[in-house]
PDB file of C-alpha atoms in Angstrom:
ATOM      1  CA  UNK A  16      -0.192  -0.158  -0.149  1.00 43.00           C
ATOM      2  CA  UNK A  17       1.067   3.808  -0.005  1.00 52.00           C
ATOM      3  CA  UNK A  18      -0.017   6.871   0.584  1.00 53.00           C
ATOM      4  CA  UNK A  19      -0.686   9.016  -1.976  1.00 57.00           C
ATOM      5  CA  UNK A  20      -1.393  12.120  -3.870  1.00 68.00           C
ATOM      6  CA  UNK A  21      -1.955  12.444  -7.379  1.00 76.00           C
ATOM      7  CA  UNK A  22      -3.059  15.061 -10.506  1.00 79.00           C
ATOM      8  CA  UNK A  23      -4.539  13.830 -13.236  1.00 76.00           C
ATOM      9  CA  UNK A  24      -4.877  16.134 -16.521  1.00 75.00           C
ATOM     10  CA  UNK A  25      -7.382  14.276 -19.282  1.00 67.00           C
ATOM     11  CA  UNK A  26      -6.746  17.059 -22.034  1.00 72.00           C
ATOM     12  CA  UNK A  27      -3.363  19.059 -21.744  1.00 76.00           C
ATOM     13  CA  UNK A  28      -3.450  22.407 -23.689  1.00 84.00           C
ATOM     14  CA  UNK A  29      -0.108  22.515 -24.996  1.00 89.00           C
ATOM     15  CA  UNK A  30       0.632  19.664 -28.056  1.00 89.00           C
ATOM     16  CA  UNK A  31       4.414  19.769 -27.868  1.00 93.00           C
ATOM     17  CA  UNK A  32       5.473  19.118 -24.324  1.00 94.00           C
ATOM     18  CA  UNK A  33       2.507  19.190 -21.118  1.00 94.00           C
ATOM     19  CA  UNK A  34       1.989  17.526 -18.332  1.00 94.00           C
ATOM     20  CA  UNK A  35       0.239  14.431 -18.308  1.00 92.00           C
ATOM     21  CA  UNK A  36       0.316  14.104 -14.449  1.00 92.00           C
ATOM     22  CA  UNK A  37       1.988  14.337 -11.010  1.00 94.00           C
ATOM     23  CA  UNK A  38       2.107  12.598  -7.217  1.00 93.00           C
ATOM     24  CA  UNK A  39       3.305  12.201  -4.326  1.00 93.00           C
ATOM     25  CA  UNK A  40       3.513   8.905  -2.899  1.00 93.00           C
ATOM     26  CA  UNK A  41       4.728   7.131   1.088  1.00 93.00           C
ATOM     27  CA  UNK A  42       4.853   4.133   0.339  1.00 93.00           C
ATOM     28  CA  UNK A  43       4.973   0.551   2.785  1.00 92.00           C
ATOM     29  CA  UNK A  44       7.611  -1.752   3.433  1.00 94.00           C
ATOM     30  CA  UNK A  45       8.361  -3.405  -0.181  1.00 92.00           C
ATOM     31  CA  UNK A  46       5.535  -1.771  -1.677  1.00 91.00           C
ATOM     32  CA  UNK A  47       5.458  -2.634  -5.141  1.00 89.00           C
ATOM     33  CA  UNK A  48       4.367  -1.743  -9.006  1.00 89.00           C
ATOM     34  CA  UNK A  49       4.526  -3.353 -11.721  1.00 83.00           C
ATOM     35  CA  UNK A  50       5.705  -5.116 -14.111  1.00 82.00           C
ATOM     36  CA  UNK A  51       3.562  -2.912 -16.339  1.00 85.00           C
ATOM     37  CA  UNK A  52       3.888  -0.469 -18.949  1.00 84.00           C
ATOM     38  CA  UNK A  53       2.815   3.378 -19.228  1.00 85.00           C
ATOM     39  CA  UNK A  54       2.200   5.134 -22.743  1.00 89.00           C
ATOM     40  CA  UNK A  55       4.227   8.380 -21.091  1.00 92.00           C
ATOM     41  CA  UNK A  56       7.027   9.300 -20.018  1.00 96.00           C
ATOM     42  CA  UNK A  57       7.457   9.372 -15.689  1.00 96.00           C
ATOM     43  CA  UNK A  58      10.951  10.846 -14.025  1.00 97.00           C
ATOM     44  CA  UNK A  59      10.538  10.111 -10.345  1.00 97.00           C
ATOM     45  CA  UNK A  60      12.754  11.852  -7.568  1.00 97.00           C
ATOM     46  CA  UNK A  61      13.386   9.681  -4.506  1.00 97.00           C
ATOM     47  CA  UNK A  62      12.656  12.323  -1.600  1.00 97.00           C
ATOM     48  CA  UNK A  63      13.480   9.879   1.456  1.00 96.00           C
ATOM     49  CA  UNK A  64      14.111   6.034   2.148  1.00 97.00           C
ATOM     50  CA  UNK A  65      15.396   3.853  -0.293  1.00 96.00           C
ATOM     51  CA  UNK A  66      13.823   1.057  -3.243  1.00 96.00           C
ATOM     52  CA  UNK A  67      14.714  -1.229  -6.265  1.00 95.00           C
ATOM     53  CA  UNK A  68      14.032   0.197  -9.886  1.00 95.00           C
ATOM     54  CA  UNK A  69      14.607  -2.961 -12.608  1.00 91.00           C
ATOM     55  CA  UNK A  70      13.670  -1.855 -16.523  1.00 85.00           C
ATOM     56  CA  UNK A  71      14.335  -5.146 -18.404  1.00 73.00           C
ATOM     57  CA  UNK A  72      17.734  -7.638 -16.992  1.00 69.00           C
ATOM     58  CA  UNK A  73      19.091  -3.723 -15.390  1.00 80.00           C
ATOM     59  CA  UNK A  74      18.032  -3.156 -11.709  1.00 84.00           C
ATOM     60  CA  UNK A  75      18.856   0.167  -9.656  1.00 90.00           C
ATOM     61  CA  UNK A  76      19.303   0.256  -6.245  1.00 91.00           C
ATOM     62  CA  UNK A  77      18.353   3.571  -5.287  1.00 94.00           C
ATOM     63  CA  UNK A  78      18.374   6.026  -2.391  1.00 94.00           C
ATOM     64  CA  UNK A  79      17.030   9.650  -0.778  1.00 94.00           C
ATOM     65  CA  UNK A  80      18.638  12.204  -3.535  1.00 92.00           C
ATOM     66  CA  UNK A  81      18.329   9.635  -6.425  1.00 93.00           C
ATOM     67  CA  UNK A  82      15.695   9.793  -8.979  1.00 94.00           C
ATOM     68  CA  UNK A  83      14.934   7.437 -12.036  1.00 95.00           C
ATOM     69  CA  UNK A  84      13.260   8.099 -15.845  1.00 96.00           C
ATOM     70  CA  UNK A  85      10.578   5.176 -16.985  1.00 95.00           C
ATOM     71  CA  UNK A  86      10.115   5.785 -20.502  1.00 94.00           C
ATOM     72  CA  UNK A  87       7.135   5.370 -22.892  1.00 92.00           C
ATOM     73  CA  UNK A  88       5.747   1.643 -23.173  1.00 88.00           C
ATOM     74  CA  UNK A  89       9.024   0.323 -21.580  1.00 87.00           C
ATOM     75  CA  UNK A  90       8.508  -2.977 -19.259  1.00 84.00           C
ATOM     76  CA  UNK A  91       9.107  -1.613 -15.907  1.00 91.00           C
ATOM     77  CA  UNK A  92       9.053  -2.550 -12.595  1.00 92.00           C
ATOM     78  CA  UNK A  93      10.161  -0.659  -8.825  1.00 94.00           C
ATOM     79  CA  UNK A  94       9.757  -1.239  -5.024  1.00 94.00           C
ATOM     80  CA  UNK A  95      10.236   0.048  -2.066  1.00 95.00           C
ATOM     81  CA  UNK A  96      12.849  -1.518   0.446  1.00 96.00           C
ATOM     82  CA  UNK A  97      11.774  -3.301   3.415  1.00 95.00           C
ATOM     83  CA  UNK A  98      13.644  -1.665   6.208  1.00 96.00           C
ATOM     84  CA  UNK A  99      12.906   1.788   4.757  1.00 96.00           C
ATOM     85  CA  UNK A 100      10.457   1.777   2.815  1.00 96.00           C
ATOM     86  CA  UNK A 101      10.811   5.285   0.339  1.00 97.00           C
ATOM     87  CA  UNK A 102       8.612   8.153  -0.897  1.00 96.00           C
ATOM     88  CA  UNK A 103       8.859  10.061  -3.958  1.00 97.00           C
ATOM     89  CA  UNK A 104       7.113  12.291  -6.541  1.00 96.00           C
ATOM     90  CA  UNK A 105       6.347  11.826  -9.742  1.00 95.00           C
ATOM     91  CA  UNK A 106       5.716  13.876 -13.104  1.00 96.00           C
ATOM     92  CA  UNK A 107       4.639  12.372 -15.844  1.00 95.00           C
ATOM     93  CA  UNK A 108       5.358  14.153 -19.383  1.00 96.00           C
ATOM     94  CA  UNK A 109       3.444  13.303 -22.849  1.00 94.00           C
ATOM     95  CA  UNK A 110       4.078  15.535 -26.415  1.00 93.00           C
ATOM     96  CA  UNK A 111       5.073  15.414 -29.595  1.00 93.00           C
ATOM     97  CA  UNK A 112       8.100  17.019 -28.507  1.00 93.00           C
ATOM     98  CA  UNK A 113       8.934  14.976 -24.970  1.00 94.00           C
ATOM     99  CA  UNK A 114      11.976  13.540 -25.957  1.00 93.00           C
ATOM    100  CA  UNK A 115      13.857  16.437 -26.326  1.00 90.00           C
ATOM    101  CA  UNK A 116      12.497  17.930 -23.558  1.00 92.00           C
ATOM    102  CA  UNK A 117      13.802  14.552 -21.147  1.00 92.00           C
ATOM    103  CA  UNK A 118      17.242  14.624 -23.352  1.00 87.00           C
ATOM    104  CA  UNK A 119      17.918  17.746 -22.234  1.00 84.00           C
ATOM    105  CA  UNK A 120      17.799  16.512 -18.596  1.00 84.00           C
ATOM    106  CA  UNK A 121      20.621  13.922 -19.733  1.00 82.00           C
ATOM    107  CA  UNK A 122      18.085  11.263 -19.620  1.00 86.00           C
ATOM    108  CA  UNK A 123      17.163   7.882 -22.241  1.00 83.00           C
ATOM    109  CA  UNK A 124      17.020   4.750 -22.836  1.00 80.00           C
ATOM    110  CA  UNK A 125      20.743   4.233 -21.502  1.00 77.00           C
ATOM    111  CA  UNK A 126      20.864   6.065 -18.864  1.00 82.00           C
ATOM    112  CA  UNK A 127      17.834   6.535 -16.905  1.00 89.00           C
ATOM    113  CA  UNK A 128      19.000   7.363 -12.693  1.00 90.00           C
ATOM    114  CA  UNK A 129      20.134  10.960 -12.313  1.00 89.00           C
ATOM    115  CA  UNK A 130      20.865  12.186  -9.110  1.00 87.00           C
ATOM    116  CA  UNK A 131      19.422  16.339  -8.050  1.00 88.00           C
ATOM    117  CA  UNK A 132      20.524  18.006  -5.284  1.00 84.00           C
ATOM    118  CA  UNK A 133      17.753  20.386  -5.267  1.00 88.00           C
ATOM    119  CA  UNK A 134      14.989  18.231  -3.910  1.00 91.00           C
ATOM    120  CA  UNK A 135      13.321  20.345  -1.623  1.00 93.00           C
ATOM    121  CA  UNK A 136      12.774  22.290  -5.078  1.00 94.00           C
ATOM    122  CA  UNK A 137      11.060  19.707  -7.005  1.00 95.00           C
ATOM    123  CA  UNK A 138       8.863  19.166  -4.231  1.00 95.00           C
ATOM    124  CA  UNK A 139       7.618  22.331  -3.519  1.00 95.00           C
ATOM    125  CA  UNK A 140       7.092  22.378  -7.415  1.00 96.00           C
ATOM    126  CA  UNK A 141       4.996  19.294  -7.572  1.00 95.00           C
ATOM    127  CA  UNK A 142       3.199  20.251  -4.033  1.00 94.00           C
ATOM    128  CA  UNK A 143       2.155  23.510  -6.056  1.00 93.00           C
ATOM    129  CA  UNK A 144       1.085  21.378  -9.575  1.00 93.00           C
ATOM    130  CA  UNK A 145      -1.074  19.429  -7.385  1.00 89.00           C
ATOM    131  CA  UNK A 146      -3.259  22.373  -5.810  1.00 88.00           C
ATOM    132  CA  UNK A 147      -4.607  23.415  -9.046  1.00 86.00           C
ATOM    133  CA  UNK A 148      -6.945  20.744  -9.335  1.00 78.00           C
ATOM    134  CA  UNK A 149      -9.486  22.872 -11.684  1.00 79.00           C
ATOM    135  CA  UNK A 150      -9.012  22.096 -16.040  1.00 77.00           C
ATOM    136  CA  UNK A 151      -9.440  25.989 -15.975  1.00 85.00           C
ATOM    137  CA  UNK A 152      -7.815  28.020 -18.389  1.00 90.00           C
ATOM    138  CA  UNK A 153      -5.598  29.688 -16.134  1.00 90.00           C
ATOM    139  CA  UNK A 154      -4.802  26.747 -14.229  1.00 89.00           C
ATOM    140  CA  UNK A 155      -3.118  24.326 -17.231  1.00 90.00           C
ATOM    141  CA  UNK A 156      -1.117  27.384 -17.793  1.00 93.00           C
ATOM    142  CA  UNK A 157      -0.485  28.113 -14.476  1.00 93.00           C
ATOM    143  CA  UNK A 158       0.912  23.860 -14.921  1.00 93.00           C
ATOM    144  CA  UNK A 159       2.513  24.617 -18.112  1.00 94.00           C
ATOM    145  CA  UNK A 160       5.244  26.821 -16.430  1.00 95.00           C
ATOM    146  CA  UNK A 161       5.608  24.521 -13.179  1.00 95.00           C
ATOM    147  CA  UNK A 162       6.659  22.364 -15.307  1.00 96.00           C
ATOM    148  CA  UNK A 163       9.010  24.391 -17.282  1.00 94.00           C
ATOM    149  CA  UNK A 164      10.492  25.859 -13.917  1.00 95.00           C
ATOM    150  CA  UNK A 165      11.040  21.896 -13.115  1.00 95.00           C
ATOM    151  CA  UNK A 166      12.751  21.192 -15.857  1.00 93.00           C
ATOM    152  CA  UNK A 167      14.823  24.320 -15.273  1.00 90.00           C
ATOM    153  CA  UNK A 168      16.138  22.751 -11.658  1.00 90.00           C
ATOM    154  CA  UNK A 169      16.784  19.367 -13.194  1.00 88.00           C
ATOM    155  CA  UNK A 170      18.426  20.746 -16.186  1.00 83.00           C
ATOM    156  CA  UNK A 171      20.435  22.958 -14.085  1.00 76.00           C
ATOM    157  CA  UNK A 172      21.749  20.131 -10.835  1.00 66.00           C
ATOM    158  CA  UNK A 173      20.604  16.915 -12.552  1.00 66.00           C
ATOM    159  CA  UNK A 174      23.460  14.553 -12.128  1.00 61.00           C
ATOM    160  CA  UNK A 175      23.494  11.800 -15.023  1.00 57.00           C
ATOM    161  CA  UNK A 176      24.460   8.023 -13.195  1.00 56.00           C
ATOM    162  CA  UNK A 177      24.327   4.460 -14.700  1.00 47.00           C
ATOM    163  CA  UNK A 178      24.922   2.655 -11.267  1.00 42.00           C
ATOM    164  CA  UNK A 179      25.119  -0.600 -13.639  1.00 40.00           C
ATOM    165  CA  UNK A 180      28.342  -0.180 -14.515  1.00 42.00           C
ATOM    166  CA  UNK A 181      30.783   2.127 -12.439  1.00 46.00           C
ATOM    167  CA  UNK A 182      33.784   2.260 -14.916  1.00 57.00           C
ATOM    168  CA  UNK A 183      36.213   4.342 -16.757  1.00 65.00           C
ATOM    169  CA  UNK A 184      34.144   5.383 -19.668  1.00 69.00           C
ATOM    170  CA  UNK A 185      31.142   6.497 -17.397  1.00 72.00           C
ATOM    171  CA  UNK A 186      34.031   8.199 -15.475  1.00 75.00           C
ATOM    172  CA  UNK A 187      33.877   9.901 -18.213  1.00 81.00           C
ATOM    173  CA  UNK A 188      30.630  10.804 -19.104  1.00 81.00           C
ATOM    174  CA  UNK A 189      30.470  12.324 -16.100  1.00 76.00           C
ATOM    175  CA  UNK A 190      33.701  14.817 -16.263  1.00 84.00           C
ATOM    176  CA  UNK A 191      32.137  15.407 -19.799  1.00 86.00           C
ATOM    177  CA  UNK A 192      28.155  16.552 -18.679  1.00 81.00           C
ATOM    178  CA  UNK A 193      29.832  18.034 -15.796  1.00 81.00           C
ATOM    179  CA  UNK A 194      32.984  19.989 -17.336  1.00 86.00           C
ATOM    180  CA  UNK A 195      30.284  20.951 -19.935  1.00 87.00           C
ATOM    181  CA  UNK A 196      27.475  22.480 -17.033  1.00 80.00           C
ATOM    182  CA  UNK A 197      30.626  24.789 -16.009  1.00 83.00           C
ATOM    183  CA  UNK A 198      32.540  26.013 -19.701  1.00 86.00           C
ATOM    184  CA  UNK A 199      28.768  26.766 -22.339  1.00 86.00           C
ATOM    185  CA  UNK A 200      29.289  29.280 -21.576  1.00 87.00           C
ATOM    186  CA  UNK A 201      32.236  30.547 -22.498  1.00 87.00           C
ATOM    187  CA  UNK A 202      32.598  28.791 -25.985  1.00 82.00           C
ATOM    188  CA  UNK A 203      33.513  25.686 -25.649  1.00 88.00           C
ATOM    189  CA  UNK A 204      34.729  23.294 -28.749  1.00 90.00           C
ATOM    190  CA  UNK A 205      34.056  19.147 -28.956  1.00 90.00           C
ATOM    191  CA  UNK A 206      38.398  19.277 -29.102  1.00 91.00           C
ATOM    192  CA  UNK A 207      39.044  21.440 -25.947  1.00 90.00           C
ATOM    193  CA  UNK A 208      36.072  19.089 -24.403  1.00 89.00           C
ATOM    194  CA  UNK A 209      38.080  15.893 -25.322  1.00 89.00           C
ATOM    195  CA  UNK A 210      41.367  17.465 -24.367  1.00 90.00           C
ATOM    196  CA  UNK A 211      40.314  17.932 -21.187  1.00 89.00           C
ATOM    197  CA  UNK A 212      39.343  13.893 -21.043  1.00 86.00           C
ATOM    198  CA  UNK A 213      42.532  12.845 -21.865  1.00 88.00           C
ATOM    199  CA  UNK A 214      41.324  11.138 -25.034  1.00 87.00           C
ATOM    200  CA  UNK A 215      41.375  11.113 -28.940  1.00 88.00           C
ATOM    201  CA  UNK A 216      37.592  12.496 -30.536  1.00 87.00           C
ATOM    202  CA  UNK A 217      37.090   9.894 -32.163  1.00 89.00           C
ATOM    203  CA  UNK A 218      37.034   7.398 -28.858  1.00 88.00           C
ATOM    204  CA  UNK A 219      35.219  10.562 -27.380  1.00 88.00           C
ATOM    205  CA  UNK A 220      32.577  10.753 -29.881  1.00 90.00           C
ATOM    206  CA  UNK A 221      32.122   6.596 -29.947  1.00 89.00           C
ATOM    207  CA  UNK A 222      31.894   7.157 -25.902  1.00 85.00           C
ATOM    208  CA  UNK A 223      29.158   9.480 -26.099  1.00 86.00           C
ATOM    209  CA  UNK A 224      26.676   7.983 -29.251  1.00 85.00           C
ATOM    210  CA  UNK A 225      26.971   4.395 -27.282  1.00 83.00           C
ATOM    211  CA  UNK A 226      26.481   6.124 -24.289  1.00 76.00           C
ATOM    212  CA  UNK A 227      23.609   8.858 -24.325  1.00 76.00           C
ATOM    213  CA  UNK A 228      23.144   8.026 -28.216  1.00 79.00           C
ATOM    214  CA  UNK A 229      24.328  12.008 -29.052  1.00 82.00           C
ATOM    215  CA  UNK A 230      27.288  12.625 -30.360  1.00 89.00           C
ATOM    216  CA  UNK A 231      29.314  14.995 -27.810  1.00 90.00           C
ATOM    217  CA  UNK A 232      28.647  17.986 -30.654  1.00 90.00           C
ATOM    218  CA  UNK A 233      24.542  16.966 -30.639  1.00 89.00           C
ATOM    219  CA  UNK A 234      25.216  16.761 -26.439  1.00 87.00           C
ATOM    220  CA  UNK A 235      26.524  20.470 -26.171  1.00 89.00           C
ATOM    221  CA  UNK A 236      24.317  22.197 -28.483  1.00 91.00           C
ATOM    222  CA  UNK A 237      21.002  20.245 -26.744  1.00 87.00           C
ATOM    223  CA  UNK A 238      22.531  21.555 -23.816  1.00 86.00           C
ATOM    224  CA  UNK A 239      23.072  24.986 -25.143  1.00 90.00           C
ATOM    225  CA  UNK A 240      19.410  25.366 -26.342  1.00 90.00           C
ATOM    226  CA  UNK A 241      18.282  24.415 -23.353  1.00 83.00           C
ATOM    227  CA  UNK A 242      19.719  27.259 -21.639  1.00 84.00           C
ATOM    228  CA  UNK A 243      18.117  29.624 -24.018  1.00 89.00           C
ATOM    229  CA  UNK A 244      15.162  28.511 -23.834  1.00 85.00           C
ATOM    230  CA  UNK A 245      15.031  29.081 -19.776  1.00 79.00           C
ATOM    231  CA  UNK A 246      16.038  31.819 -20.629  1.00 83.00           C
ATOM    232  CA  UNK A 247      13.915  33.495 -23.410  1.00 87.00           C
ATOM    233  CA  UNK A 248      10.605  32.285 -21.293  1.00 78.00           C
ATOM    234  CA  UNK A 249      12.450  33.662 -17.689  1.00 72.00           C
ATOM    235  CA  UNK A 250      14.171  36.917 -18.756  1.00 79.00           C
ATOM    236  CA  UNK A 251      14.298  40.181 -20.588  1.00 83.00           C
ATOM    237  CA  UNK A 252      17.356  40.049 -21.681  1.00 89.00           C
ATOM    238  CA  UNK A 253      17.727  40.655 -25.772  1.00 93.00           C
ATOM    239  CA  UNK A 254      18.781  37.708 -28.734  1.00 95.00           C
ATOM    240  CA  UNK A 255      22.450  38.387 -28.989  1.00 95.00           C
ATOM    241  CA  UNK A 256      23.056  38.437 -25.425  1.00 94.00           C
ATOM    242  CA  UNK A 257      21.172  35.471 -24.401  1.00 93.00           C
ATOM    243  CA  UNK A 258      23.348  33.434 -27.709  1.00 94.00           C
ATOM    244  CA  UNK A 259      26.724  35.414 -26.432  1.00 93.00           C
ATOM    245  CA  UNK A 260      25.716  33.567 -22.351  1.00 91.00           C
ATOM    246  CA  UNK A 261      24.965  30.629 -24.279  1.00 92.00           C
ATOM    247  CA  UNK A 262      27.952  30.137 -25.800  1.00 92.00           C
ATOM    248  CA  UNK A 263      26.980  31.617 -29.266  1.00 93.00           C
ATOM    249  CA  UNK A 264      29.111  33.911 -30.801  1.00 90.00           C
ATOM    250  CA  UNK A 265      27.221  34.946 -34.019  1.00 93.00           C
ATOM    251  CA  UNK A 266      23.470  35.024 -33.246  1.00 95.00           C
ATOM    252  CA  UNK A 267      22.763  33.583 -36.653  1.00 95.00           C
ATOM    253  CA  UNK A 268      24.019  30.680 -35.881  1.00 95.00           C
ATOM    254  CA  UNK A 269      22.063  30.293 -32.549  1.00 95.00           C
ATOM    255  CA  UNK A 270      19.080  31.004 -34.228  1.00 96.00           C
ATOM    256  CA  UNK A 271      19.978  28.312 -37.033  1.00 95.00           C
ATOM    257  CA  UNK A 272      21.127  25.740 -33.950  1.00 94.00           C
ATOM    258  CA  UNK A 273      17.515  26.827 -31.801  1.00 94.00           C
ATOM    259  CA  UNK A 274      15.478  26.183 -34.623  1.00 94.00           C
ATOM    260  CA  UNK A 275      17.102  22.912 -36.055  1.00 91.00           C
ATOM    261  CA  UNK A 276      16.688  21.871 -31.952  1.00 87.00           C
ATOM    262  CA  UNK A 277      13.064  23.324 -31.694  1.00 88.00           C
ATOM    263  CA  UNK A 278      11.281  24.050 -34.621  1.00 90.00           C
ATOM    264  CA  UNK A 279      11.006  27.632 -34.196  1.00 91.00           C
ATOM    265  CA  UNK A 280      12.890  30.684 -33.656  1.00 95.00           C
ATOM    266  CA  UNK A 281      14.271  32.039 -30.622  1.00 94.00           C
ATOM    267  CA  UNK A 282      11.641  34.814 -31.238  1.00 93.00           C
ATOM    268  CA  UNK A 283       9.365  33.078 -31.722  1.00 92.00           C
ATOM    269  CA  UNK A 284      10.077  30.807 -28.651  1.00 88.00           C
ATOM    270  CA  UNK A 285       9.526  33.525 -26.607  1.00 88.00           C
ATOM    271  CA  UNK A 286       6.386  35.545 -28.286  1.00 86.00           C
ATOM    272  CA  UNK A 287       4.360  31.048 -28.095  1.00 83.00           C
ATOM    273  CA  UNK A 288       5.343  31.525 -24.330  1.00 75.00           C
ATOM    274  CA  UNK A 289       6.098  34.276 -22.847  1.00 66.00           C
ATOM    275  CA  UNK A 290       1.796  34.004 -22.327  1.00 62.00           C
ATOM    276  CA  UNK A 291       2.585  31.240 -20.195  1.00 55.00           C
ATOM    277  CA  UNK A 292       5.283  32.505 -17.877  1.00 49.00           C
ATOM    278  CA  UNK A 293       3.721  35.651 -16.925  1.00 54.00           C
ATOM    279  CA  UNK A 294       0.560  33.648 -15.859  1.00 57.00           C
ATOM    280  CA  UNK A 295       2.325  31.856 -13.793  1.00 49.00           C
ATOM    281  CA  UNK A 296       4.152  34.822 -12.109  1.00 50.00           C
ATOM    282  CA  UNK A 297       0.459  36.476 -11.336  1.00 56.00           C
ATOM    283  CA  UNK A 298      -0.862  33.412  -9.869  1.00 53.00           C
ATOM    284  CA  UNK A 299       2.081  32.784  -7.947  1.00 47.00           C
ATOM    285  CA  UNK A 300      -0.931  34.318  -5.272  1.00 42.00           C
ATOM    286  CA  UNK A 301      -3.163  31.133  -5.775  1.00 50.00           C
ATOM    287  CA  UNK A 302      -4.024  28.573  -2.989  1.00 43.00           C
ATOM    288  CA  UNK A 303      -6.805  26.583  -3.799  1.00 43.00           C
ATOM    289  CA  UNK A 304      -6.841  23.627  -1.381  1.00 41.00           C
ATOM    290  CA  UNK A 305      -5.103  20.411  -2.877  1.00 40.00           C
ATOM    291  CA  UNK A 306      -7.767  16.719  -3.030  1.00 39.00           C
ATOM    292  CA  UNK A 307      -5.914  13.588  -1.722  1.00 37.00           C
ATOM    293  CA  UNK A 308      -6.554  10.465  -3.629  1.00 36.00           C
TER     294      UNK A 308
END
């Protein structure tokens, strides 16, 4: 059994990326779910306790501060620890661009496990989401804003982990991701990144493709564009300044890469998302009650 609180949205307003459901659960010892598959991407984050997560033959032992990804139609099983059963929050997302947003965090079918230091902020966001139970236009805009805020925290603080294989290749990937996070704004190149790790570019390319299903250049681009999305929505900085802040010396190159990733120019993206961002700011004072499911 589990003591849980859930918000379910039946008719999403935003087609590219939207919240499907979210919730929080305090599990009893050995409470389990599955084997089962779901139609959406689902991110679980462990607030306390321990448990296991299994996908196929891979089994992960997880605890407080860690999280895991469930991909659509993927057969999974997870279970709370007998001595220290976990409590966790979860967010299910969908939409035509959901896969790209998940990849922004660094997660995919090869990298399902992560660590995030800002669990209290994630919990605050999900608890706030569950207060907005009405399917009004204003609530849907508010929830969309909170979803972007949650992904803002995840893209800033997530550390990718592959707990099944603690080896040199995984350490290279982790070091590369950390270095990208700290130096992406300084015009970092793939050559510089490979040099920092002390490996040749060919090996570095193969490593990224095998582990993340992305080339180093693709990962670096996606990371920069995710930061740009964030700044376009949350700040009034010009497109030119945002390009520079994300490591682009050419606004034309930035705009081209941004459109390839999102299907829109930075200006179009900002215009499309500006109303959602403003609604989120205006509605921070709302505090309807939350229901238990």
